[in-house]
Short mmCIF file of C-alpha atoms (C1' of nucleotides) in Angstrom, two decimals:
data_model
loop_
_atom_site.label_atom_id
_atom_site.label_comp_id
_atom_site.label_asym_id
_atom_site.label_seq_id
_atom_site.Cartn_x
_atom_site.Cartn_y
_atom_site.Cartn_z
CA MET A 1 145.52 37.43 114.88
CA SER A 2 145.84 38.74 118.43
CA ALA A 3 143.45 41.64 118.22
CA ASN A 4 145.34 44.12 120.30
CA ARG A 5 142.78 46.59 121.55
CA GLU A 6 144.77 49.18 123.43
CA MET A 7 146.84 51.66 121.51
CA ASP A 8 149.35 53.74 123.33
CA HIS A 9 148.73 57.28 122.20
CA GLN A 10 146.52 59.84 123.83
CA GLU A 11 145.65 63.38 123.02
CA PRO A 12 148.01 66.02 124.39
CA GLN A 13 145.42 67.27 126.83
CA GLU A 14 141.71 67.60 127.17
CA GLN A 15 141.36 71.31 127.71
CA GLN A 16 138.61 72.07 130.16
CA ASP A 17 137.22 75.41 129.00
CA PRO A 18 137.83 77.36 132.22
CA ARG A 19 135.01 79.80 131.58
CA SER A 20 132.20 77.28 131.80
CA ASP A 21 130.35 78.94 134.63
CA GLN A 22 127.22 77.06 135.45
CA ASP A 23 124.62 79.52 134.32
CA GLY A 24 122.97 78.10 131.25
CA GLN A 25 125.26 80.15 129.02
CA GLU A 26 127.47 77.59 127.35
CA LYS A 27 127.66 79.94 124.42
CA GLU A 28 130.70 81.46 122.86
CA GLN A 29 133.42 83.17 124.77
CA PRO A 30 132.75 86.76 125.86
CA ARG A 31 136.00 87.49 124.09
CA ARG A 32 135.86 90.91 122.52
CA ARG A 33 137.13 90.80 118.96
CA GLN A 34 138.51 93.73 117.14
CA ALA A 35 138.11 94.10 113.40
CA ARG A 36 141.71 93.04 113.06
CA GLY A 37 140.91 89.78 114.83
CA GLU A 38 138.03 88.97 112.53
CA ARG A 39 140.27 89.60 109.59
CA ARG A 40 142.89 87.27 111.02
CA ILE A 41 140.30 84.58 111.54
CA ALA A 42 139.17 84.83 107.95
CA GLN A 43 142.81 84.79 106.83
CA LEU A 44 143.53 81.73 108.92
CA LEU A 45 140.45 79.87 107.71
CA GLU A 46 141.35 80.69 104.13
CA ALA A 47 144.86 79.38 104.68
CA ALA A 48 143.54 76.34 106.52
CA SER A 49 141.22 75.65 103.62
CA ASP A 50 144.17 75.55 101.24
CA VAL A 51 146.37 73.45 103.48
CA PHE A 52 143.62 70.98 104.35
CA THR A 53 142.71 70.63 100.70
CA THR A 54 146.22 69.87 99.56
CA ALA A 55 147.44 67.85 102.53
CA GLY A 56 144.40 66.46 104.30
CA TYR A 57 143.52 67.10 107.91
CA THR A 58 146.16 65.06 109.72
CA ALA A 59 149.07 65.89 107.48
CA ALA A 60 148.26 69.60 107.70
CA SER A 61 150.35 71.11 110.48
CA THR A 62 149.17 74.10 112.45
CA ASN A 63 152.54 75.70 111.83
CA ALA A 64 151.99 75.31 108.10
CA ILE A 65 148.55 76.88 108.38
CA ALA A 66 149.94 79.78 110.37
CA ARG A 67 152.76 80.22 107.88
CA ALA A 68 150.35 80.09 104.95
CA ALA A 69 148.35 82.81 106.67
CA GLY A 70 151.50 84.81 107.30
CA VAL A 71 151.28 84.73 111.08
CA SER A 72 153.07 82.97 113.90
CA PRO A 73 151.77 79.80 115.55
CA GLY A 74 151.08 81.76 118.71
CA THR A 75 148.78 84.09 116.80
CA LEU A 76 146.88 81.14 115.37
CA TYR A 77 146.23 79.85 118.86
CA GLN A 78 144.94 83.24 119.91
CA PHE A 79 141.86 82.58 117.79
CA PHE A 80 141.50 78.82 117.85
CA PRO A 81 141.86 76.62 120.93
CA ASN A 82 143.33 73.76 118.92
CA LYS A 83 143.76 72.27 115.48
CA GLU A 84 140.43 70.50 115.53
CA ALA A 85 138.63 73.78 116.18
CA ILE A 86 140.04 75.19 112.95
CA ALA A 87 138.64 72.32 110.95
CA ILE A 88 135.36 72.49 112.83
CA GLU A 89 134.89 76.18 112.26
CA LEU A 90 135.74 75.76 108.59
CA GLY A 91 133.43 72.78 108.32
CA ASP A 92 130.64 74.61 110.09
CA ARG A 93 130.81 77.56 107.77
CA LEU A 94 130.83 75.36 104.69
CA MET A 95 128.11 73.16 106.12
CA HIS A 96 125.95 76.19 106.77
CA GLU A 97 126.41 77.43 103.25
CA LEU A 98 125.65 73.98 101.91
CA ARG A 99 122.46 73.62 103.92
CA GLU A 100 121.21 76.94 102.64
CA MET A 101 121.76 75.68 99.13
CA TYR A 102 120.59 72.11 99.27
CA GLY A 103 117.44 72.96 101.08
CA GLU A 104 116.21 73.93 97.65
CA ALA A 105 118.18 71.30 95.82
CA LEU A 106 116.42 68.19 97.03
CA ALA A 107 113.35 69.54 98.74
CA PRO A 108 110.95 70.02 95.84
CA VAL A 109 109.68 66.50 95.37
CA ASP A 110 107.22 67.57 92.75
CA PRO A 111 106.05 64.20 91.48
CA ALA A 112 105.42 65.59 88.04
CA THR A 113 109.04 66.57 87.52
CA PRO A 114 110.77 64.33 85.04
CA LEU A 115 113.46 62.20 86.60
CA GLU A 116 116.13 63.59 84.34
CA GLU A 117 115.32 67.14 85.32
CA ALA A 118 115.42 66.37 89.02
CA VAL A 119 118.75 64.60 88.70
CA ASN A 120 120.25 67.34 86.59
CA SER A 121 119.21 70.04 88.99
CA ALA A 122 120.48 68.25 92.09
CA VAL A 123 123.76 67.21 90.51
CA ASP A 124 124.42 70.68 89.14
CA ARG A 125 123.92 72.32 92.50
CA PHE A 126 126.06 69.92 94.46
CA ILE A 127 128.80 69.84 91.89
CA ALA A 128 128.90 73.62 91.85
CA PHE A 129 129.21 73.75 95.61
CA ASN A 130 131.93 71.14 95.79
CA CYS A 131 133.90 72.77 93.01
CA ALA A 132 133.67 76.12 94.73
CA HIS A 133 134.77 74.67 98.07
CA PRO A 134 137.14 71.79 97.47
CA ALA A 135 138.14 71.81 101.12
CA PHE A 136 134.69 70.50 101.98
CA PHE A 137 135.35 67.22 100.23
CA SER A 138 138.69 66.57 101.86
CA LEU A 139 137.40 67.54 105.28
CA MET A 140 134.32 65.35 105.03
CA HIS A 141 135.75 62.34 103.26
CA GLY A 142 139.23 62.29 104.70
CA PRO A 143 140.10 59.16 106.64
CA ASP A 144 141.46 61.10 109.56
CA ILE A 145 138.82 63.66 110.37
CA PRO A 146 138.37 64.49 114.07
CA GLY A 147 135.33 63.14 115.87
CA ARG A 148 133.26 66.29 115.90
CA LEU A 149 133.51 66.76 112.15
CA ALA A 150 132.80 63.11 111.56
CA GLU A 151 129.56 63.50 113.50
CA GLU A 152 128.61 66.50 111.42
CA HIS A 153 129.35 64.61 108.27
CA ASP A 154 127.33 61.65 109.44
CA ALA A 155 124.44 63.96 110.23
CA LEU A 156 124.69 65.59 106.83
CA HIS A 157 124.95 62.24 105.14
CA ALA A 158 121.95 60.90 107.01
CA SER A 159 120.03 64.00 106.12
CA LEU A 160 120.90 63.69 102.45
CA LEU A 161 120.03 60.03 102.61
CA ALA A 162 116.63 60.74 104.09
CA ARG A 163 115.89 63.39 101.51
CA THR A 164 116.95 61.11 98.73
CA GLU A 165 114.78 58.34 100.09
CA VAL A 166 111.77 60.62 100.23
CA LEU A 167 112.42 61.76 96.71
CA LEU A 168 112.81 58.18 95.56
CA SER A 169 109.75 56.98 97.40
CA SER A 170 107.69 59.57 95.61
CA LEU A 171 109.02 58.22 92.34
CA LEU A 172 108.44 54.58 93.19
CA PRO A 173 105.76 54.26 95.83
CA ASP A 174 105.72 50.50 95.67
CA ALA A 175 109.20 49.65 96.91
CA ALA A 176 110.36 47.96 100.08
CA PRO A 177 111.97 50.39 102.54
CA ALA A 178 115.15 48.34 102.58
CA ASP A 179 115.44 48.56 98.80
CA LEU A 180 114.76 52.26 98.96
CA ALA A 181 117.51 52.79 101.49
CA ARG A 182 119.93 50.76 99.43
CA THR A 183 119.12 52.68 96.30
CA ALA A 184 119.60 55.97 98.11
CA HIS A 185 122.95 54.77 99.42
CA MET A 186 123.95 53.82 95.91
CA CYS A 187 122.96 57.21 94.59
CA LEU A 188 125.06 59.04 97.13
CA GLY A 189 127.97 56.68 96.61
CA VAL A 190 127.77 57.13 92.88
CA TYR A 191 127.60 60.88 93.29
CA LYS A 192 130.70 60.85 95.45
CA ALA A 193 132.57 58.75 92.91
CA GLY A 194 131.49 61.07 90.13
CA LEU A 195 132.47 64.08 92.16
CA GLU A 196 135.99 62.75 92.54
CA LEU A 197 136.27 62.35 88.79
CA VAL A 198 134.80 65.78 88.21
CA LEU A 199 137.20 67.41 90.63
CA ALA A 200 140.08 65.61 88.97
CA HIS A 201 139.41 67.32 85.66
CA GLU A 202 138.93 70.82 84.43
CA GLY A 203 137.20 72.77 81.73
CA ALA A 204 135.42 70.87 79.00
CA GLU A 205 136.51 67.50 80.32
CA ARG A 206 135.03 68.35 83.70
CA ASP A 207 131.73 69.27 82.07
CA ALA A 208 131.77 66.01 80.17
CA TYR A 209 132.15 64.09 83.43
CA VAL A 210 129.27 66.01 84.94
CA GLN A 211 127.16 64.97 81.99
CA GLU A 212 128.31 61.41 82.35
CA LEU A 213 127.41 61.40 86.02
CA LYS A 214 123.94 62.64 85.23
CA HIS A 215 123.51 59.97 82.58
CA LEU A 216 124.69 57.36 85.02
CA LEU A 217 122.19 58.35 87.68
CA VAL A 218 119.31 58.66 85.25
CA ARG A 219 120.03 55.30 83.68
CA TYR A 220 120.29 53.74 87.10
CA LEU A 221 116.95 55.12 88.28
CA ASP A 222 115.06 55.21 85.02
CA PRO A 223 114.19 51.51 84.82
CA LEU A 224 112.78 51.71 88.31
CA VAL A 225 110.31 54.41 87.38
CA GLY A 226 109.79 53.26 83.80
CA ASP A 227 106.06 52.94 84.19
CA ARG A 228 105.43 56.35 85.63
CA PRO A 229 103.33 58.91 83.79
CA GLY A 230 105.35 62.02 83.12
CA ALA A 231 108.84 60.76 83.64
CA ALA A 232 111.27 58.52 81.83
CA GLY A 233 110.62 60.22 78.58
CA ALA A 234 113.18 60.32 75.80
CA PRO A 235 113.36 56.56 75.37
CA ARG A 236 117.06 56.03 75.11
CA THR A 237 118.34 59.02 73.25
CA GLY A 238 121.25 57.65 71.32
CA ARG A 239 123.16 60.68 72.57
CA MET B 1 146.21 83.31 98.53
CA SER B 2 150.00 83.12 98.88
CA ALA B 3 150.67 79.65 97.58
CA ASN B 4 153.39 78.64 99.97
CA ARG B 5 155.43 76.05 98.18
CA GLU B 6 158.00 74.94 100.69
CA MET B 7 156.95 72.76 103.55
CA ASP B 8 159.32 72.16 106.39
CA HIS B 9 159.36 68.43 106.84
CA GLN B 10 161.76 65.96 105.37
CA GLU B 11 162.09 62.26 105.64
CA PRO B 12 164.17 61.01 108.58
CA GLN B 13 166.86 59.81 106.30
CA GLU B 14 167.35 58.52 102.82
CA GLN B 15 169.02 55.22 103.52
CA GLN B 16 171.58 54.49 100.88
CA ASP B 17 171.41 50.71 100.57
CA PRO B 18 175.06 50.04 101.42
CA ARG B 19 175.18 46.80 99.44
CA SER B 20 174.56 48.37 96.07
CA ASP B 21 177.79 47.21 94.50
CA GLN B 22 177.92 48.28 90.94
CA ASP B 23 177.64 44.93 89.25
CA GLY B 24 174.21 44.73 87.71
CA GLN B 25 172.94 42.83 90.72
CA GLU B 26 170.53 45.19 92.32
CA LYS B 27 168.50 42.22 93.41
CA GLU B 28 167.47 41.19 96.89
CA GLN B 29 169.76 41.08 99.84
CA PRO B 30 171.99 37.98 100.21
CA ARG B 31 170.53 37.75 103.70
CA ARG B 32 170.18 34.14 104.78
CA ARG B 33 166.78 33.59 106.34
CA GLN B 34 165.97 30.84 108.70
CA ALA B 35 162.51 29.30 108.82
CA ARG B 36 161.88 31.30 111.96
CA GLY B 37 162.56 34.48 110.05
CA GLU B 38 160.11 33.66 107.30
CA ARG B 39 157.51 32.94 109.94
CA ARG B 40 158.17 36.30 111.57
CA ILE B 41 157.83 38.06 108.25
CA ALA B 42 154.48 36.43 107.64
CA GLN B 43 153.43 37.32 111.19
CA LEU B 44 154.48 40.92 110.73
CA LEU B 45 152.74 41.27 107.39
CA GLU B 46 149.59 39.80 108.85
CA ALA B 47 149.74 42.24 111.75
CA ALA B 48 150.54 45.10 109.40
CA SER B 49 147.55 44.16 107.29
CA ASP B 50 145.28 44.49 110.31
CA VAL B 51 146.78 47.75 111.52
CA PHE B 52 146.84 49.33 108.09
CA THR B 53 143.24 48.31 107.49
CA THR B 54 141.95 49.79 110.72
CA ALA B 55 144.17 52.86 110.96
CA GLY B 56 145.40 53.63 107.46
CA TYR B 57 149.02 53.85 106.43
CA THR B 58 150.15 57.05 108.13
CA ALA B 59 148.30 56.56 111.39
CA ALA B 60 149.63 53.03 111.70
CA SER B 61 152.77 53.14 113.84
CA THR B 62 155.53 50.61 113.40
CA ASN B 63 155.49 50.08 117.14
CA ALA B 64 151.81 49.18 116.90
CA ILE B 65 152.52 46.74 114.09
CA ALA B 66 155.33 45.14 116.04
CA ARG B 67 153.15 44.92 119.14
CA ALA B 68 150.27 43.44 117.12
CA ALA B 69 152.71 40.83 115.85
CA GLY B 70 153.97 40.19 119.38
CA VAL B 71 157.54 41.28 118.72
CA SER B 72 159.71 44.27 119.59
CA PRO B 73 160.27 47.19 117.23
CA GLY B 74 163.87 46.10 116.83
CA THR B 75 162.75 42.73 115.55
CA LEU B 76 160.48 44.36 113.02
CA TYR B 77 163.39 46.34 111.64
CA GLN B 78 165.40 43.16 111.32
CA PHE B 79 163.16 42.20 108.44
CA PHE B 80 162.05 45.50 106.97
CA PRO B 81 164.31 48.48 106.34
CA ASN B 82 161.53 50.96 107.07
CA LYS B 83 157.81 51.44 107.41
CA GLU B 84 157.28 51.98 103.71
CA ALA B 85 158.89 48.64 102.93
CA ILE B 86 156.26 46.89 105.03
CA ALA B 87 153.46 48.46 103.06
CA ILE B 88 155.26 47.81 99.80
CA GLU B 89 155.88 44.15 100.53
CA LEU B 90 152.26 43.74 101.60
CA GLY B 91 151.07 45.62 98.54
CA ASP B 92 153.31 43.59 96.26
CA ARG B 93 152.01 40.31 97.55
CA LEU B 94 148.40 41.40 97.22
CA MET B 95 149.07 42.94 93.84
CA HIS B 96 150.62 39.71 92.64
CA GLU B 97 147.66 37.72 93.83
CA LEU B 98 145.32 40.21 92.20
CA ARG B 99 147.09 40.12 88.87
CA GLU B 100 146.90 36.34 88.83
CA MET B 101 143.17 36.65 89.32
CA TYR B 102 142.19 39.54 87.15
CA GLY B 103 144.13 38.30 84.19
CA GLU B 104 141.16 36.02 83.68
CA ALA B 105 138.60 38.50 84.95
CA LEU B 106 138.75 41.10 82.23
CA ALA B 107 140.82 39.44 79.54
CA PRO B 108 138.20 37.40 77.69
CA VAL B 109 136.59 40.05 75.55
CA ASP B 110 134.43 37.54 73.77
CA PRO B 111 132.14 39.87 71.83
CA ALA B 112 129.32 37.37 71.98
CA THR B 113 129.16 37.45 75.76
CA PRO B 114 126.12 39.31 77.00
CA LEU B 115 126.97 42.50 78.76
CA GLU B 116 125.29 41.42 81.94
CA GLU B 117 127.33 38.27 82.14
CA ALA B 118 130.60 40.08 81.59
CA VAL B 119 129.78 42.63 84.27
CA ASN B 120 128.64 39.99 86.74
CA SER B 121 131.75 37.94 86.30
CA ALA B 122 134.15 40.86 86.64
CA VAL B 123 132.36 42.36 89.62
CA ASP B 124 132.15 39.04 91.42
CA ARG B 125 135.84 38.39 91.08
CA PHE B 126 136.97 41.81 92.18
CA ILE B 127 134.52 41.98 95.05
CA ALA B 128 135.67 38.59 96.26
CA PHE B 129 139.29 39.69 96.19
CA ASN B 130 138.68 42.95 97.97
CA CYS B 131 136.56 41.30 100.63
CA ALA B 132 139.23 38.71 101.24
CA HIS B 133 141.96 41.34 101.47
CA PRO B 134 140.52 44.52 102.92
CA ALA B 135 144.00 45.88 103.49
CA PHE B 136 144.36 46.22 99.74
CA PHE B 137 141.69 48.87 99.57
CA SER B 138 143.07 51.00 102.36
CA LEU B 139 146.62 50.71 101.04
CA MET B 140 145.65 51.63 97.49
CA HIS B 141 143.05 54.27 98.14
CA GLY B 142 144.43 55.84 101.29
CA PRO B 143 145.32 59.50 100.97
CA ASP B 144 148.72 59.03 102.52
CA ILE B 145 150.25 56.13 100.67
CA PRO B 146 154.00 56.32 100.11
CA GLY B 147 155.25 57.09 96.63
CA ARG B 148 156.25 53.61 95.61
CA LEU B 149 152.82 52.19 96.39
CA ALA B 150 151.12 55.07 94.69
CA GLU B 151 153.06 54.26 91.55
CA GLU B 152 152.03 50.65 91.75
CA HIS B 153 148.46 51.67 92.22
CA ASP B 154 148.62 54.05 89.30
CA ALA B 155 150.05 51.28 87.17
CA LEU B 156 147.34 48.89 88.25
CA HIS B 157 144.70 51.51 87.69
CA ALA B 158 146.01 52.33 84.25
CA SER B 159 146.11 48.65 83.44
CA LEU B 160 142.54 48.15 84.58
CA LEU B 161 141.55 51.23 82.64
CA ALA B 162 143.15 49.96 79.47
CA ARG B 163 141.52 46.57 79.83
CA THR B 164 138.16 48.15 80.45
CA GLU B 165 138.58 50.36 77.44
CA VAL B 166 139.41 47.42 75.24
CA LEU B 167 136.42 45.56 76.56
CA LEU B 168 134.20 48.57 75.98
CA SER B 169 135.55 49.24 72.53
CA SER B 170 134.64 45.72 71.54
CA LEU B 171 131.13 46.43 72.73
CA LEU B 172 130.81 49.78 71.01
CA PRO B 173 133.18 49.98 68.09
CA ASP B 174 131.88 53.34 66.95
CA ALA B 175 132.79 55.52 69.88
CA ALA B 176 135.27 58.34 70.18
CA PRO B 177 138.38 57.38 72.16
CA ALA B 178 137.79 60.22 74.58
CA ASP B 179 134.29 59.01 75.33
CA LEU B 180 135.60 55.52 75.74
CA ALA B 181 138.19 56.65 78.25
CA ARG B 182 135.62 58.63 80.16
CA THR B 183 133.24 55.72 80.29
CA ALA B 184 136.00 53.44 81.53
CA HIS B 185 136.89 55.96 84.23
CA MET B 186 133.28 56.10 85.26
CA CYS B 187 133.07 52.32 85.45
CA LEU B 188 136.09 52.09 87.71
CA GLY B 189 134.89 54.96 89.86
CA VAL B 190 131.49 53.40 90.20
CA TYR B 191 133.05 50.10 91.09
CA LYS B 192 135.12 51.73 93.79
CA ALA B 193 132.07 53.46 95.22
CA GLY B 194 130.12 50.21 95.18
CA LEU B 195 133.01 48.40 96.79
CA GLU B 196 132.99 50.81 99.69
CA LEU B 197 129.32 50.17 100.24
CA VAL B 198 129.82 46.44 99.92
CA LEU B 199 132.65 46.44 102.42
CA ALA B 200 130.54 48.48 104.82
CA HIS B 201 127.93 45.75 105.05
CA GLU B 202 127.86 42.05 105.76
CA GLY B 203 125.88 38.97 104.99
CA ALA B 204 122.68 39.32 103.03
CA GLU B 205 122.88 43.09 102.91
CA ARG B 206 126.34 42.85 101.38
CA ASP B 207 125.06 40.52 98.71
CA ALA B 208 122.22 42.90 97.98
CA TYR B 209 124.70 45.71 97.42
CA VAL B 210 126.71 43.52 95.10
CA GLN B 211 123.57 42.93 93.10
CA GLU B 212 122.81 46.61 93.08
CA LEU B 213 126.29 47.41 91.85
CA LYS B 214 125.88 44.97 88.98
CA HIS B 215 122.53 46.47 88.09
CA LEU B 216 124.05 49.91 88.16
CA LEU B 217 126.86 49.03 85.81
CA VAL B 218 124.64 47.13 83.42
CA ARG B 219 122.10 49.91 83.27
CA TYR B 220 124.86 52.41 82.67
CA LEU B 221 126.40 50.47 79.82
CA ASP B 222 123.32 48.86 78.34
CA PRO B 223 121.95 51.90 76.49
CA LEU B 224 125.32 52.32 74.86
CA VAL B 225 125.29 48.86 73.35
CA GLY B 226 121.55 48.77 72.78
CA ASP B 227 121.91 48.11 69.08
CA ARG B 228 124.28 45.21 69.33
CA PRO B 229 123.32 41.76 68.13
CA GLY B 230 123.60 39.27 70.96
CA ALA B 231 123.69 41.54 73.94
CA ALA B 232 121.45 44.04 75.65
CA GLY B 233 118.38 41.99 75.17
CA ALA B 234 115.32 42.58 77.30
CA PRO B 235 114.62 46.10 76.07
CA ARG B 236 113.97 47.82 79.33
CA THR B 237 112.22 45.25 81.41
CA GLY B 238 109.69 47.33 83.25
CA ARG B 239 110.32 45.26 86.37
"C1'" DG C 1 181.24 21.58 121.54
"C1'" DA C 2 182.83 25.83 119.16
"C1'" DC C 3 181.87 29.46 116.35
"C1'" DA C 4 179.30 32.53 113.53
"C1'" DA C 5 175.24 34.08 111.77
"C1'" DA C 6 170.42 34.95 112.36
"C1'" DC C 7 167.12 36.32 115.64
"C1'" DG C 8 165.24 39.09 119.49
"C1'" DC C 9 164.97 42.79 122.70
"C1'" DG C 10 163.83 47.57 124.41
"C1'" DA C 11 165.85 51.89 125.86
"C1'" DG C 12 166.68 55.74 123.51
"C1'" DC C 13 168.13 59.13 119.53
"C1'" DG C 14 166.75 62.60 116.46
"C1'" DG C 15 162.87 64.55 114.55
"C1'" DT C 16 158.16 66.76 113.93
"C1'" DC C 17 153.99 68.32 115.77
"C1'" DG C 18 150.42 70.41 118.64
"C1'" DC C 19 150.43 73.77 121.62
"C1'" DT C 20 152.16 77.21 125.54
"C1'" DC C 21 154.26 81.10 127.63
"C1'" DG C 22 156.49 85.35 128.43
"C1'" DC C 23 156.85 89.38 126.43
"C1'" DA C 24 156.24 93.28 122.92
"C1'" DT C 25 153.03 95.95 120.15
"C1'" DT C 26 148.60 98.00 118.76
"C1'" DC C 27 144.04 99.22 119.54
"C1'" DT C 28 140.04 100.96 122.42
"C1'" DT C 29 138.23 103.40 126.01
"C1'" DG C 30 137.81 106.81 129.67
"C1'" DC D 1 147.32 110.37 127.44
"C1'" DA D 2 147.24 106.55 130.43
"C1'" DA D 3 145.42 101.89 131.39
"C1'" DG D 4 144.08 97.65 129.97
"C1'" DA D 5 142.51 94.56 126.60
"C1'" DA D 6 143.35 92.44 122.19
"C1'" DT D 7 146.77 91.14 119.06
"C1'" DG D 8 151.31 89.36 117.63
"C1'" DC D 9 155.60 86.87 118.14
"C1'" DG D 10 158.75 82.72 118.25
"C1'" DA D 11 161.52 79.81 121.25
"C1'" DG D 12 160.56 75.86 123.31
"C1'" DC D 13 157.93 72.02 126.11
"C1'" DG D 14 156.08 67.49 126.15
"C1'" DA D 15 154.55 63.71 123.55
"C1'" DC D 16 154.84 60.50 119.84
"C1'" DC D 17 157.05 58.29 116.00
"C1'" DG D 18 160.32 56.12 112.83
"C1'" DC D 19 164.20 53.92 113.51
"C1'" DT D 20 169.02 52.42 115.70
"C1'" DC D 21 172.25 50.21 118.63
"C1'" DG D 22 174.34 47.32 121.89
"C1'" DC D 23 173.83 43.21 123.77
"C1'" DG D 24 171.81 38.70 124.86
"C1'" DT D 25 169.67 34.20 122.85
"C1'" DT D 26 168.77 30.68 119.45
"C1'" DT D 27 169.99 28.06 115.43
"C1'" DG D 28 172.76 26.02 111.85
"C1'" DT D 29 177.43 24.17 110.59
"C1'" DC D 30 181.82 21.87 111.11
#
DNA sequence: GACAAACGCGAGCGGTCGCTCGCATTCTTG
DNA sequence: CAAGAATGCGAGCGACCGCTCGCGTTTGTC
């Protein structure tokens, strides 16, 4: 039972960013990149995406990433200060792309929209994104993600949660906030579970799982909004 | 895209089990254990359970496990041939306990049982087990579990899947096998997602999530069995 | 009490990994 | 075309990790 609190490992070093002069510019390095460099960065991120997806963050070695990109480890470290930065840059790019997309995926809380339609639209968009960028899932849901990425994921998750809550609260105005939050958590958890199943299959079977996930969410939420005007139509289509 | 297929790491060594004489006895070692030894083993497994739960399999170091148990690394390796064996022994013990329990959790497919009751009973049992043994979840669902444990988990998962399918097929006799399998997969996936949420909370909030998980499963399955005799009463309680 | 087996220790071996460094090559700029 | 910056390389450093080995201690047996 002795809860031993002090582990023995520490990070190799805590690099200090020598160019942090104290004028407000904490921005990017004044490093001049040539076109070749940008290409290398894209190459490396592409390779990192593959390696992270198949091996997970921790198990992915920087040497493997460099090799997958066809360069030497030294070259990799010309463009990224450390392994974490690779994951962060990759995560940032994917996160940016995602935010552009989901801004219009959950935002329209048009109260007249049928529940089924809203669910279908949101699920379709997110599934499409996650299928197109499988690295996103492993980077966000891996057990070993570095702190910075975990923060980003938490922020994204909180944001999704808030949006879902707003959407739900417009569907069921008379619900305790705690219940609302729980329901939103359940929705996201269910989506994640469905996503795993979707990603594990391909072709027609994958589509069938997408359908099943939509059904699941609709059936979960439908009884809650059963007495709303426009929604909850199609009373139990035998399917 | 160059799919690089050959990684560079290999296991430290592939220990050959020197006492594998060729008479059919591949059983356990003839090692005589003293009471002290059994106590140490229990201690080590307990410590390993903690470390695995908090750090995951790969990140857990054998030195950390030994330290958590208050012994030296050498002592640990007196009782376990390698790190994997620790996880396997722990997994085996938990698996055995689980099988004893879930034999009576999914087996009774009494077709007269209301759906809600069947779901409640199954969920309660599994939630109770997973809450009592949080190491089980991290060992089974970790991304880095060693091969032997993965096989055990696959076997368990397949077994649960089969049982669920049987249970479902008794509820909806006229369903295509593929749909049945998909529905069973969804049920297990949903349970796993709910379990994560349950484990992430405590006290009253945890109970609320358990309730929510039950609701979710019932609402998912209820429309499918809507035209059965005894079950699926309360046609959509507006609530 | 004598002897052997089981138990216990912890420095350290071989290995991988993240990352660095010295040096060569290619590009840009004047 | 020269100078210097950006790019590229790969051996290798330091740290950690799984695991071993030699040796000392405890326990069971006769």
